[in-house]
Structure formats: C-alpha cells, structure tokens
Coordinates of C-alpha atoms in Angstrom, one line a residue:
X1 CA 0.0 0.0 0.0
X2 CA 1.3 3.4 -0.9
X3 CA -0.2 6.5 0.6
X4 CA 0.4 10.1 -0.6
X5 CA -0.3 13.2 1.4
X6 CA -2.7 15.3 -0.6
X7 CA -5.0 18.3 -0.5
X8 CA -5.9 18.1 -4.1
X9 CA -9.5 18.2 -5.1
X10 CA -9.3 16.2 -8.4
X11 CA -7.8 12.9 -7.5
X12 CA -9.1 10.2 -9.7
X13 CA -9.9 7.9 -6.8
X14 CA -12.1 10.5 -5.2
X15 CA -13.8 11.4 -8.3
X16 CA -16.8 13.7 -7.9
X17 CA -18.5 12.0 -10.8
X18 CA -19.0 9.0 -8.6
X19 CA -20.6 11.2 -6.0
X20 CA -17.7 11.0 -3.5
X21 CA -16.0 14.3 -2.7
X22 CA -12.2 14.5 -2.6
X23 CA -10.5 15.2 0.7
X24 CA -10.0 18.9 1.7
X25 CA -6.6 19.7 3.2
X26 CA -4.1 17.1 4.5
X27 CA -5.2 13.5 4.1
X28 CA -3.3 10.3 3.2
X29 CA -4.9 9.3 -0.1
X30 CA -4.3 5.7 -1.0
X31 CA -2.4 5.5 -4.3
X32 CA -4.1 2.9 -6.4
X33 CA -4.7 2.6 -10.2
X34 CA -8.3 1.5 -9.5
X35 CA -11.0 3.9 -10.7
X36 CA -14.4 3.8 -9.1
X37 CA -16.8 1.8 -11.4
X38 CA -14.0 0.6 -13.7
X39 CA -15.3 -3.0 -13.4
X40 CA -19.0 -1.9 -14.0
X41 CA -21.1 -3.0 -16.8
X42 CA -22.8 0.1 -18.4
X43 CA -25.5 -0.7 -20.9
X44 CA -29.1 0.2 -21.8
X45 CA -31.0 -3.1 -22.5
X46 CA -34.5 -2.5 -23.6
X47 CA -33.9 1.2 -23.2
X48 CA -33.2 0.8 -19.4
X49 CA -29.9 2.3 -18.2
X50 CA -27.8 0.1 -16.0
X51 CA -24.4 0.7 -14.4
X52 CA -23.5 -2.1 -12.1
X53 CA -20.6 -4.3 -10.9
X54 CA -21.1 -7.4 -13.0
X55 CA -19.8 -10.0 -10.6
X56 CA -21.2 -8.6 -7.3
X57 CA -24.6 -7.7 -8.7
X58 CA -25.0 -10.9 -10.7
X59 CA -24.0 -13.3 -7.9
X60 CA -26.0 -11.5 -5.2
X61 CA -29.2 -11.1 -7.4
X62 CA -29.1 -14.7 -8.6
X63 CA -28.7 -16.2 -5.0
X64 CA -31.4 -14.0 -3.6
X65 CA -33.8 -14.7 -6.4
X66 CA -33.2 -18.5 -5.9
X67 CA -33.8 -18.1 -2.2
X68 CA -37.1 -16.3 -2.8
X69 CA -38.3 -18.9 -5.3
X70 CA -37.4 -21.9 -3.2
X71 CA -38.8 -20.5 -0.1
X72 CA -42.2 -19.6 -1.7
X73 CA -42.3 -23.0 -3.5
X74 CA -41.5 -25.0 -0.4
X75 CA -43.2 -23.1 2.4
X76 CA -44.1 -26.0 4.6
X77 CA -40.8 -27.7 4.1
X78 CA -38.5 -24.7 4.9
X79 CA -40.4 -23.5 8.1
X80 CA -38.8 -26.2 10.4
X81 CA -35.5 -25.5 8.7
X82 CA -35.6 -21.8 9.7
X83 CA -36.6 -22.8 13.2
X84 CA -33.7 -25.2 13.5
X85 CA -31.3 -22.7 11.9
X86 CA -32.3 -19.9 14.3
X87 CA -32.1 -22.2 17.4
X88 CA -28.7 -23.6 16.5
X89 CA -27.1 -20.2 15.7
X90 CA -28.4 -18.4 18.8
X91 CA -27.8 -21.5 21.0
X92 CA -24.2 -22.2 19.9
X93 CA -23.0 -18.8 18.7
X94 CA -24.6 -16.4 21.2
X95 CA -21.1 -15.9 22.9
X96 CA -19.6 -14.9 19.6
X97 CA -22.2 -12.2 18.9
X98 CA -22.1 -10.8 22.5
X99 CA -18.3 -10.8 22.6
X100 CA -18.1 -9.3 19.1
X101 CA -20.4 -6.4 20.2
X102 CA -18.2 -5.9 23.2
X103 CA -15.2 -5.5 21.0
X104 CA -16.9 -2.9 18.8
X105 CA -17.9 -0.9 21.9
X106 CA -14.5 -1.0 23.4
X107 CA -12.9 0.1 20.1
X108 CA -15.2 3.1 19.8
X109 CA -14.7 4.1 23.4
X110 CA -11.0 3.7 23.0
X111 CA -10.8 5.9 20.0
X112 CA -12.6 8.7 21.7
X113 CA -9.9 8.9 24.4
X114 CA -6.8 8.5 22.2
X115 CA -5.0 11.0 19.9
X116 CA -6.6 9.1 16.9
X117 CA -9.8 10.9 17.8
X118 CA -8.3 14.1 16.4
X119 CA -8.5 12.8 12.9
X120 CA -11.0 14.7 10.8
X121 CA -13.2 12.8 8.3
X122 CA -12.7 14.2 4.8
X123 CA -9.3 15.8 5.4
X124 CA -7.9 18.3 7.9
X125 CA -9.6 21.3 6.2
X126 CA -12.9 19.6 5.7
X127 CA -16.0 21.4 7.1
X128 CA -19.1 19.7 8.2
X129 CA -21.9 19.4 5.5
X130 CA -24.5 20.0 8.2
X131 CA -25.0 22.1 11.3
X132 CA -25.0 20.4 14.7
X133 CA -28.8 20.7 14.9
X134 CA -29.2 19.2 11.4
X135 CA -26.7 16.5 12.1
X136 CA -28.3 15.6 15.4
X137 CA -31.7 15.5 13.8
X138 CA -30.4 12.9 11.1
X139 CA -28.8 10.8 13.8
X140 CA -32.1 10.9 15.6
X141 CA -33.8 9.7 12.4
X142 CA -31.3 6.9 12.0
X143 CA -32.2 5.9 15.6
X144 CA -35.9 5.6 14.8
X145 CA -37.4 2.8 12.8
X146 CA -39.9 -0.1 12.7
X147 CA -38.0 -1.8 15.5
X148 CA -38.8 0.9 18.0
X149 CA -42.4 0.9 16.9
X150 CA -42.7 -2.9 17.3
X151 CA -40.7 -3.4 20.5
X152 CA -41.4 0.0 22.2
X153 CA -44.2 -1.5 24.2
X154 CA -43.7 -5.2 23.9
X155 CA -40.1 -5.7 25.0
X156 CA -40.3 -3.7 28.3
X157 CA -43.5 -5.5 29.2
X158 CA -42.0 -8.9 28.3
X159 CA -38.9 -8.4 30.4
X160 CA -40.8 -7.0 33.3
X161 CA -43.2 -10.0 33.3
X162 CA -40.4 -12.6 33.1
X163 CA -38.4 -10.9 35.8
X164 CA -41.4 -10.7 38.0
X165 CA -42.1 -14.3 37.4
X166 CA -38.7 -15.4 38.7
X167 CA -36.6 -18.3 37.6
X168 CA -37.9 -21.8 36.7
X169 CA -36.0 -25.1 36.3
X170 CA -36.8 -28.4 34.6
X171 CA -34.5 -31.4 35.0
X172 CA -31.8 -29.0 36.4
X173 CA -32.0 -26.7 33.3
X174 CA -33.3 -23.1 33.6
X175 CA -36.4 -22.7 31.4
X176 CA -37.6 -19.2 32.1
X177 CA -36.9 -16.1 29.9
X178 CA -36.0 -13.6 32.7
X179 CA -32.8 -11.6 32.3
X180 CA -30.0 -12.4 34.7
X181 CA -31.3 -13.7 38.0
X182 CA -34.8 -12.2 37.7
X183 CA -36.5 -10.4 40.4
X184 CA -39.3 -12.7 41.7
X185 CA -42.1 -11.0 43.4
X186 CA -40.3 -7.6 43.7
X187 CA -42.3 -5.2 41.5
X188 CA -39.9 -2.3 41.7
X189 CA -36.8 -4.4 41.0
X190 CA -38.6 -6.3 38.1
X191 CA -39.5 -3.0 36.5
X192 CA -35.9 -1.6 36.8
X193 CA -34.3 -4.9 35.5
X194 CA -36.9 -5.1 32.7
X195 CA -36.2 -1.5 31.5
X196 CA -32.4 -2.0 31.9
X197 CA -32.5 -5.1 29.8
X198 CA -34.5 -3.3 27.1
X199 CA -32.2 -0.3 27.1
X200 CA -29.2 -2.8 26.9
X201 CA -30.6 -3.9 23.5
X202 CA -31.2 -0.4 22.2
X203 CA -28.3 1.5 23.8
X204 CA -24.6 2.0 23.2
X205 CA -23.8 -1.6 22.0
X206 CA -25.9 -1.4 18.8
X207 CA -24.8 2.1 18.1
X208 CA -21.1 1.0 18.5
X209 CA -21.8 -1.6 15.9
X210 CA -23.2 1.1 13.5
X211 CA -20.3 3.5 14.4
X212 CA -17.7 1.0 13.4
X213 CA -19.2 0.5 9.9
X214 CA -19.8 4.3 9.5
X215 CA -16.3 5.2 10.6
X216 CA -14.7 2.6 8.4
X217 CA -16.7 3.7 5.3
X218 CA -16.1 7.4 6.0
X219 CA -12.4 7.1 6.6
X220 CA -11.6 5.0 3.6
X221 CA -13.9 6.9 1.2
X222 CA -13.5 10.5 2.4
X223 CA -9.9 10.4 3.6
X224 CA -8.4 7.6 1.5
X225 CA -10.3 8.3 -1.8
X226 CA -11.7 4.7 -2.2
X227 CA -15.2 3.6 -3.3
X228 CA -17.9 3.9 -0.7
X229 CA -18.2 0.0 -0.3
X230 CA -17.2 -2.4 2.5
X231 CA -14.3 -3.8 0.4
X232 CA -12.5 -0.6 0.6
X233 CA -12.1 -1.0 4.4
X234 CA -9.9 -4.0 3.7
X235 CA -7.3 -2.3 1.5
X236 CA -4.8 -2.0 4.4
X237 CA -4.9 -5.8 4.7
X238 CA -5.5 -7.0 1.1
X239 CA -3.9 -4.3 -0.9
X240 CA -4.8 -4.4 -4.6
X241 CA -6.3 -7.8 -4.1
X242 CA -9.3 -6.0 -2.7
X243 CA -10.4 -5.3 -6.2
X244 CA -10.6 -9.0 -7.0
X245 CA -12.5 -11.9 -5.5
X246 CA -11.7 -11.3 -1.9
X247 CA -13.3 -7.9 -2.2
X248 CA -16.2 -9.3 -4.1
X249 CA -16.9 -11.7 -1.2
X250 CA -16.9 -8.8 1.3
X251 CA -19.4 -6.8 -0.7
X252 CA -21.6 -9.8 -1.4
X253 CA -21.8 -10.5 2.4
X254 CA -22.6 -6.9 2.9
X255 CA -25.5 -7.1 0.4
X256 CA -26.9 -10.3 2.0
X257 CA -26.6 -8.8 5.5
X258 CA -28.4 -5.7 4.5
X259 CA -31.1 -7.5 2.6
X260 CA -32.0 -10.0 5.4
X261 CA -31.6 -7.3 8.1
X262 CA -34.0 -5.1 6.2
X263 CA -36.4 -8.0 5.4
X264 CA -36.6 -8.7 9.2
X265 CA -37.6 -5.1 9.9
X266 CA -40.1 -5.0 7.0
X267 CA -41.6 -8.3 8.0
X268 CA -42.1 -7.0 11.6
X269 CA -43.6 -3.8 10.2
X270 CA -46.0 -5.7 7.9
X271 CA -47.1 -7.8 10.9
X272 CA -47.7 -4.8 13.2
X273 CA -49.4 -2.7 10.5
X274 CA -51.8 -5.6 9.6
X275 CA -52.5 -6.3 13.3
X276 CA -53.2 -2.6 13.8
X277 CA -55.6 -2.5 10.8
X278 CA -57.4 -5.5 12.2
X279 CA -57.6 -3.9 15.7
X280 CA -59.0 -0.7 14.5
X281 CA -61.0 -1.6 11.3
X282 CA -61.6 -5.3 11.5
X283 CA -59.3 -6.2 8.6
X284 CA -58.5 -9.9 8.9
X285 CA -54.8 -10.4 9.7
X286 CA -54.4 -13.2 7.2
X287 CA -51.2 -14.1 5.2
X288 CA -53.1 -12.8 2.0
X289 CA -53.7 -9.4 3.5
X290 CA -50.2 -9.2 4.8
X291 CA -48.8 -9.9 1.4
X292 CA -51.1 -7.4 -0.2
X293 CA -50.0 -4.8 2.3
X294 CA -46.3 -5.5 1.5
X295 CA -47.0 -5.3 -2.2
X296 CA -48.8 -2.0 -1.8
X297 CA -46.2 -0.5 0.4
X298 CA -43.4 -1.7 -1.9
X299 CA -45.2 0.1 -4.8
X300 CA -45.2 3.3 -2.7
X301 CA -41.5 2.7 -2.0
X302 CA -40.8 2.5 -5.8
X303 CA -42.6 5.8 -6.2
X304 CA -40.3 7.2 -3.6
X305 CA -37.3 5.8 -5.4
X306 CA -38.4 7.3 -8.6
X307 CA -38.8 10.7 -7.1
X308 CA -35.2 10.7 -5.9
X309 CA -33.7 11.3 -2.4
X310 CA -34.5 15.0 -2.2
X311 CA -38.2 14.7 -3.2
X312 CA -38.8 11.1 -2.0
X313 CA -37.3 9.6 1.1
X314 CA -36.1 12.9 2.6
X315 CA -39.6 14.4 2.7
X316 CA -41.1 11.1 4.0
X317 CA -38.4 11.0 6.7
X318 CA -39.1 14.5 7.8
X319 CA -42.9 13.8 8.0
X320 CA -42.2 10.7 10.0
X321 CA -39.8 12.4 12.4
X322 CA -42.4 15.1 13.1
X323 CA -45.1 12.5 13.7
X324 CA -42.9 10.2 15.8
X325 CA -41.9 13.2 17.9
X326 CA -45.6 14.3 18.3
X327 CA -46.6 10.8 19.3
X328 CA -43.8 10.6 21.9
X329 CA -44.7 13.9 23.3
X330 CA -48.3 13.0 23.4
X331 CA -47.6 9.8 25.5
X332 CA -45.3 11.8 27.9
X333 CA -48.0 14.5 28.4
X334 CA -51.2 12.5 28.8
X335 CA -49.5 9.4 30.1
X336 CA -47.9 9.0 33.6
X337 CA -45.7 12.0 33.1
X338 CA -43.8 11.9 36.4
X339 CA -43.4 8.1 36.1
X340 CA -41.8 8.5 32.7
X341 CA -39.5 11.5 33.5
X342 CA -38.2 10.0 36.8
X343 CA -38.0 6.6 35.1
X344 CA -35.8 7.9 32.3
X345 CA -33.0 8.7 34.8
X346 CA -33.7 5.7 37.1
X347 CA -33.6 3.2 34.2
X348 CA -30.3 4.7 32.8
X349 CA -28.7 4.2 36.2
X350 CA -30.1 0.7 36.3
X351 CA -28.8 0.1 32.8
X352 CA -25.2 1.0 33.7
X353 CA -25.5 -1.0 36.9
X354 CA -26.5 -4.2 35.1
X355 CA -24.4 -3.5 32.0
X356 CA -21.4 -5.7 33.0
X357 CA -23.5 -8.7 33.7
X358 CA -25.8 -8.2 30.6
X359 CA -22.8 -8.0 28.3
X360 CA -21.0 -11.0 29.7
X361 CA -20.7 -13.6 26.9
X362 CA -19.7 -16.6 29.0
X363 CA -21.2 -18.7 31.8
X364 CA -24.7 -17.2 31.6
X365 CA -27.5 -18.9 33.5
X366 CA -30.1 -16.9 31.6
X367 CA -29.7 -18.8 28.4
X368 CA -33.1 -18.1 27.0
X369 CA -32.7 -14.4 27.4
X370 CA -29.0 -14.1 26.3
X371 CA -29.6 -16.4 23.3
X372 CA -33.2 -15.7 22.3
X373 CA -33.0 -11.9 22.9
X374 CA -29.5 -10.5 23.0
X375 CA -27.8 -12.8 20.4
X376 CA -30.7 -12.2 18.0
X377 CA -30.5 -8.4 18.6
X378 CA -26.8 -8.2 18.0
X379 CA -27.0 -10.3 14.8
X380 CA -29.9 -8.1 13.6
X381 CA -28.0 -4.9 14.3
X382 CA -24.9 -6.2 12.7
X383 CA -26.9 -7.2 9.5
X384 CA -28.4 -3.7 9.5
X385 CA -25.0 -2.1 10.0
X386 CA -24.1 -1.6 6.3
X387 CA -27.4 0.2 5.8
X388 CA -27.3 2.5 8.9
X389 CA -23.5 2.9 8.8
X390 CA -23.5 4.1 5.2
X391 CA -26.2 6.7 6.0
X392 CA -24.3 7.9 9.1
X393 CA -21.0 8.1 7.1
X394 CA -22.5 10.2 4.4
X395 CA -23.9 12.8 6.7
X396 CA -20.8 13.0 9.0
X397 CA -18.1 14.3 6.7
X398 CA -16.1 17.1 8.2
X399 CA -16.4 15.8 11.8
X400 CA -13.5 14.7 13.9
X401 CA -13.5 11.0 14.9
X402 CA -13.9 12.0 18.6
X403 CA -17.0 14.2 18.0
X404 CA -18.4 11.7 15.5
X405 CA -18.2 8.8 17.9
X406 CA -19.4 10.7 20.9
X407 CA -22.5 11.9 18.9
X408 CA -23.3 8.5 17.3
X409 CA -23.1 6.7 20.6
X410 CA -25.0 9.2 22.7
X411 CA -27.7 11.0 20.6
X412 CA -29.5 7.9 19.2
X413 CA -29.1 6.0 22.5
X414 CA -30.8 8.8 24.4
X415 CA -33.6 8.9 21.9
X416 CA -34.1 5.1 22.1
X417 CA -34.1 5.3 26.0
X418 CA -36.6 8.1 26.0
X419 CA -38.9 6.2 23.5
X420 CA -38.7 3.0 25.5
X421 CA -39.2 4.7 28.8
X422 CA -42.3 6.6 27.5
X423 CA -44.1 3.9 25.7
X424 CA -42.8 0.9 27.7
X425 CA -43.1 2.7 31.0
X426 CA -46.7 3.8 30.2
X427 CA -47.7 0.2 29.4
X428 CA -46.1 -1.1 32.6
X429 CA -47.8 1.7 34.6
X430 CA -51.2 0.6 33.1
X431 CA -50.5 -3.0 34.2
X432 CA -49.0 -2.4 37.6
X433 CA -50.8 0.7 38.9
X434 CA -54.0 0.8 36.9
X435 CA -54.8 -2.9 36.7
X436 CA -55.2 -2.8 32.9
X437 CA -54.0 -6.3 32.0
X438 CA -55.2 -6.2 28.4
X439 CA -52.0 -4.6 27.2
X440 CA -49.9 -7.4 28.8
X441 CA -52.2 -10.2 27.5
X442 CA -52.1 -8.9 23.8
X443 CA -49.7 -10.2 21.2
X444 CA -46.5 -8.4 20.6
X445 CA -47.7 -6.8 17.4
X446 CA -50.9 -5.5 19.2
X447 CA -49.5 -4.2 22.5
X448 CA -48.8 -0.7 21.1
X449 CA -52.4 -0.3 20.1
X450 CA -53.6 -1.7 23.4
X451 CA -51.5 0.8 25.3
X452 CA -52.7 3.7 23.2
X453 CA -56.4 2.5 23.6
X454 CA -56.0 3.3 27.3
X455 CA -55.1 7.0 26.5
X456 CA -57.2 9.8 25.2
X457 CA -57.7 10.2 21.4
X458 CA -56.8 6.5 20.9
X459 CA -58.3 6.3 17.4
X460 CA -56.2 9.2 16.1
X461 CA -52.9 8.0 17.8
X462 CA -53.4 4.4 16.6
X463 CA -53.9 5.6 13.0
X464 CA -50.8 7.7 13.4
X465 CA -48.9 4.7 14.7
X466 CA -50.0 2.6 11.7
X467 CA -49.0 5.5 9.4
X468 CA -45.6 5.6 11.1
X469 CA -45.0 1.9 10.7
X470 CA -45.9 2.1 6.9
X471 CA -43.8 5.1 6.2
X472 CA -40.8 3.6 8.2
X473 CA -41.3 0.6 5.8
X474 CA -41.2 2.9 2.8
X475 CA -38.1 4.9 4.0
X476 CA -36.3 1.8 5.0
X477 CA -36.9 0.1 1.7
X478 CA -36.0 3.2 -0.2
X479 CA -32.8 4.0 1.8
X480 CA -31.9 0.3 1.9
X481 CA -32.2 0.0 -1.9
X482 CA -29.8 3.0 -2.2
X483 CA -27.2 1.4 0.0
X484 CA -27.4 -2.0 -1.7
X485 CA -27.2 -0.4 -5.1
X486 CA -24.1 1.6 -4.1
X487 CA -22.5 -1.7 -3.1
X488 CA -23.5 -3.5 -6.3
X489 CA -22.6 -0.6 -8.5
X490 CA -18.9 -0.7 -7.5
X491 CA -19.2 2.2 -5.0
X492 CA -21.0 4.6 -7.3
X493 CA -23.7 6.6 -5.4
X494 CA -25.4 8.0 -8.4
X495 CA -26.2 4.9 -10.4
X496 CA -29.3 4.7 -12.6
X497 CA -32.7 4.6 -10.6
X498 CA -33.9 1.3 -12.2
X499 CA -31.3 -0.6 -10.2
X500 CA -32.5 0.9 -7.0
X501 CA -36.0 0.0 -7.9
X502 CA -34.9 -3.6 -8.6
X503 CA -33.6 -3.9 -5.0
X504 CA -36.7 -2.3 -3.5
X505 CA -38.8 -5.0 -5.2
X506 CA -36.3 -7.7 -4.0
X507 CA -36.6 -6.4 -0.4
X508 CA -40.4 -6.7 -0.5
X509 CA -40.1 -10.2 -2.1
X510 CA -37.8 -11.4 0.6
X511 CA -40.1 -10.2 3.4
X512 CA -43.1 -12.0 1.8
X513 CA -41.1 -15.2 1.3
X514 CA -39.9 -15.2 4.9
X515 CA -43.3 -14.4 6.4
X516 CA -44.9 -17.2 4.4
X517 CA -42.1 -19.6 5.0
X518 CA -42.1 -19.4 8.8
X519 CA -43.2 -15.9 10.0
X520 CA -41.2 -14.2 12.7
X521 CA -39.0 -17.3 13.2
X522 CA -37.9 -17.2 9.6
X523 CA -37.2 -13.5 9.8
X524 CA -35.0 -13.9 12.8
X525 CA -33.3 -17.0 11.4
X526 CA -32.1 -15.2 8.3
X527 CA -31.1 -12.0 10.2
X528 CA -29.0 -14.2 12.5
X529 CA -27.5 -16.2 9.6
X530 CA -26.6 -13.1 7.6
X531 CA -25.2 -11.4 10.8
X532 CA -22.8 -14.3 11.6
X533 CA -20.3 -14.0 8.7
X534 CA -20.6 -10.2 8.8
X535 CA -19.5 -10.2 12.4
X536 CA -16.2 -11.7 11.2
X537 CA -16.0 -9.0 8.5
X538 CA -16.5 -6.2 11.2
X539 CA -14.0 -7.7 13.6
X540 CA -11.3 -7.6 10.8
X541 CA -12.5 -4.1 9.9
X542 CA -11.6 -3.0 13.5
X543 CA -8.0 -3.6 12.8
X544 CA -8.2 -1.9 9.4
X545 CA -9.7 1.2 11.0
X546 CA -6.9 1.6 13.5
X547 CA -4.3 1.0 10.8
X548 CA -6.0 3.6 8.6
X549 CA -6.2 6.2 11.4
X550 CA -2.6 5.8 12.4
X551 CA -1.3 7.3 9.2
X552 CA -3.8 10.2 9.0
X553 CA -2.8 13.7 10.0
X554 CA -4.4 14.9 13.2
X555 CA -5.5 18.2 14.6
X556 CA -3.4 20.0 17.2

C-alpha cells in the first residue's frame, strides 16, 4: 500500500463524478490505479440504463432470487429448517455475537480517548456538511425505525413480566426467559431490571456496531479516496487484491446482511401494520392481507425511489420524524408523566449498573434471554450495519473521529431510551398501577395499540402509529435499496434509478417469502444467519480502522 499526502480536489480515486468528494486539506490518499466503477457493466438493455458491478450484482441477485423462489415454493418444508437454523445459531454462537459487540464498543470508546480521535473525516480542512442541529436530527432519524415501533411496548412488558415471574427449572435446566437472576415478586426491581435489559438492546452496544461501519466507510472513502463500499475498508490488509474476488466476497456478504436485516424489519412492520388495521377496522390479519399490504407499500417505495432522495425519502423521513416526535410527546404528556420522567434517569442508572452482567458472553445462566433476545438483537444490528452505517457516514463528513463517535453513541441512544421509557413505561404503569391487564395479554404486534387505547384520542394516535410503521417501511426500503445499489454498483452513489427499484422489489419479495415460510422465526433466522459472517467482517474491519487512522494527520 502506498499513501500520498494530498490536499488536491481532483484525485481520480475521489472522483466527484462517482458522487464522492475529494479530501480537503491534508489526508493520506491511497495511491491505487483503481478507478471507481471501472469493473462496472454500463448498458441500456430494452432502453433501461444500468451501471453495475457485474460479478457482485449478478451473484447477489441470482442467489437472492433463488432463495425467494425456493422459499415460496416449499413453504411447509422450509419452516422447520428456519426454526432449527435460528435455534442452533443463537444457542451455539450467542457468545460470539455478544463478545463481538463488546469488541466494537471497546474500540469506539478507546478511539474517543486516544489521539486518533483528532483525525478529521474528509481531510484536515474539511468542514461539516450539516450544522449540529441538522446532524443531530439525522442521527435521531437513524435511531428511529420499525423496530422501536414494534418493540417499544412489547419488550419492556416482556422483560418486566419474566423478571417478576422469577426463575424456573426443569431437570436442572433453567427454562424461564427472565434476564440475569430475575426479580421474583419484587415489583420495583422487576421494572428496573426489565427496563435496563430493554435499554441494553437499544443502547450504546448497537450504536457502537453502527459507528464501526460508519467510521470505516467514511475514513476509507472521504480520507483515502476509495469507493464507498465495504471492500475498501480491507485495503490496508489485502492491498490491490481488494479489487478482486476477496473484495467481491466482502461486498456480497454486505449485500446479504443488509437485505436480510431489512427483510426482518419490513416483516415486523407488515405484521404490526396488519395487526393494527385488524384492531381498528376489522381487517382480517391473514397471510393474504399481509402480502397485499407488503406489495402496496413496496409500490409506494418504488414511487419514492423514482422521485429521488430529495423529493422522496427525505420528505417522507421529515414527516415521520415530526409525527414520531408528536406521538412521543403526546404519550409523555397524557400518560404517567412523572413516572416517565423519573424513570428515564432511574432506568439509565439501572442500565449501567447491570451492563457488565448483561454484556458477559460466558457462563450465563439466563440462556433463553441471552440467546433468544441478546444474540438475535446483536446479529440483527450487525446485519443492519451496512445500511445505517453508510447513512451515518454520508452525513458525517467534516467531523473529527472523537465528536463523530461521541455523537453517534450518545444521541440515538438517548432517543431510544426516552422512547422505550415513555411507551414501555406507560404500558407497565397501566398494568402495575391501573390494573389494565389487556395490554400485557395482547400479542407483541398489538401491544402498542392496546396501550394507546387506554389513553385519550386513541383512534387518532393508533392511526398515526400505523402510518408511522408504513412510512418507516417505505423509507427503510428506499434507503436500503440506495445502499445495496451503491455496493452492487462498484461504489457509485449516483447509479441509474432502475437498479434501486430492482432492489426495492427484492426487499419486499424477501419479506413476503420469509413471512410465508415461517413468519417471525424465519425472519429472525435469516437475520442471524446473515449477521454471523458479517460479524467476522467487522472484527477484521476494526484492525483496518486503527491501521488507517494511524497514518492520518491529526488536529493539534
């Protein structure tokens, strides 16, 4: 590898024509003969423009299409396979996912407190593309999604209930789902442990995963002048071989991880939206209706793709952020306000108190919790990381590594904690203090609507909740297709729209195939399966990040 100190604005590696700005000021560009998009196939079959990386796109598309066809054709046969796959991976590899997430967190915290935190993304003279307010708003947006809508009520209630129920054993094996040692019969302790366990799954660990991917992509694209794809991160290790089959493997794994991570979220969103429509308007929550809903939402997502980022996903995201903020504020004001506000700080303290035990990968007695909840979550976040990481990278140019990591770890975490405390805390208060057991007895996809039904203006807020889920589905599909297209277009971020539309259709097709081929279990199985190899990719990327930062100039 040969680096060259540069403040030029026209380096061929950082070609603006590919949508990637050159470094400003001192930065160690990697001197390579590779030109972004040089291995692409550019053509116009049937009058449709394409510009894609032949090998990465072809292999990824064929494997995914084959998966969808086989899963739809053999729905009854594949369901037990998904069940077995999920159980084996979470049962035998939970330690690996938990330990890997700890490594990512320790790396990000370490970089904050070392001189490497002074490196500026985009070159030493780069200025941020967005104000702090705008940047924080986009990090907030990255922290919101279908997951918070689905689990915002159901997870705190679940952990509270299992913790309150205590431990249970059968033939010497613990069979309950309570976190850690539970809190049998102690209501206050059960609430505290349940909320701490929820925050653990939505706190700094997942955001450390996203931060690793975002930092890697930003560093090697904005500072080193390489394509905005995962393969670029491995240049310090593979050198020019990164443009050959080893790099193809990394990018294909990133495509699979993103697709199945997205499909899990889209499937959850479809289930919750269908359940909400059934709850409010009597629409039968059948597989057929769920498939029709996914098709309809995918069509809307295609329209968003056709409009482009500025007119499509950006406007929808802004609408969603406003509505989500209003829903959160409404719950805080009309719900148990004091319970929520005091709980926010109490649960944060509880979270940090239980953090060492919750993040321990070995010798856990709470196998059901650590394997069925934590291992799944970490695999899901890892499979989502190329999607969220690329978004964060693209809006963080001009920030120092230190301010980047502090903001990415703290801002979305606080948003998630407030959301879980408001919605989950309100539901727990309804069960514990008001005796409204309906919310606890409802299914996970209905608990949000049951909680809102016990507050004023329930019809309006429930319709808003369904709208939020659907629009999160659209924006996730649109943004996800943009990320996958960038990877399969050799790092180009301005490839033709038909390619993004293809991936948006594929995302909907995978969600349909998995829902029909096993439901939630199938969604979880593929998220974990895709997350496993990509965890290895990210662990190696940690070394590449440090190696890449070491030869970058730093601020005084």
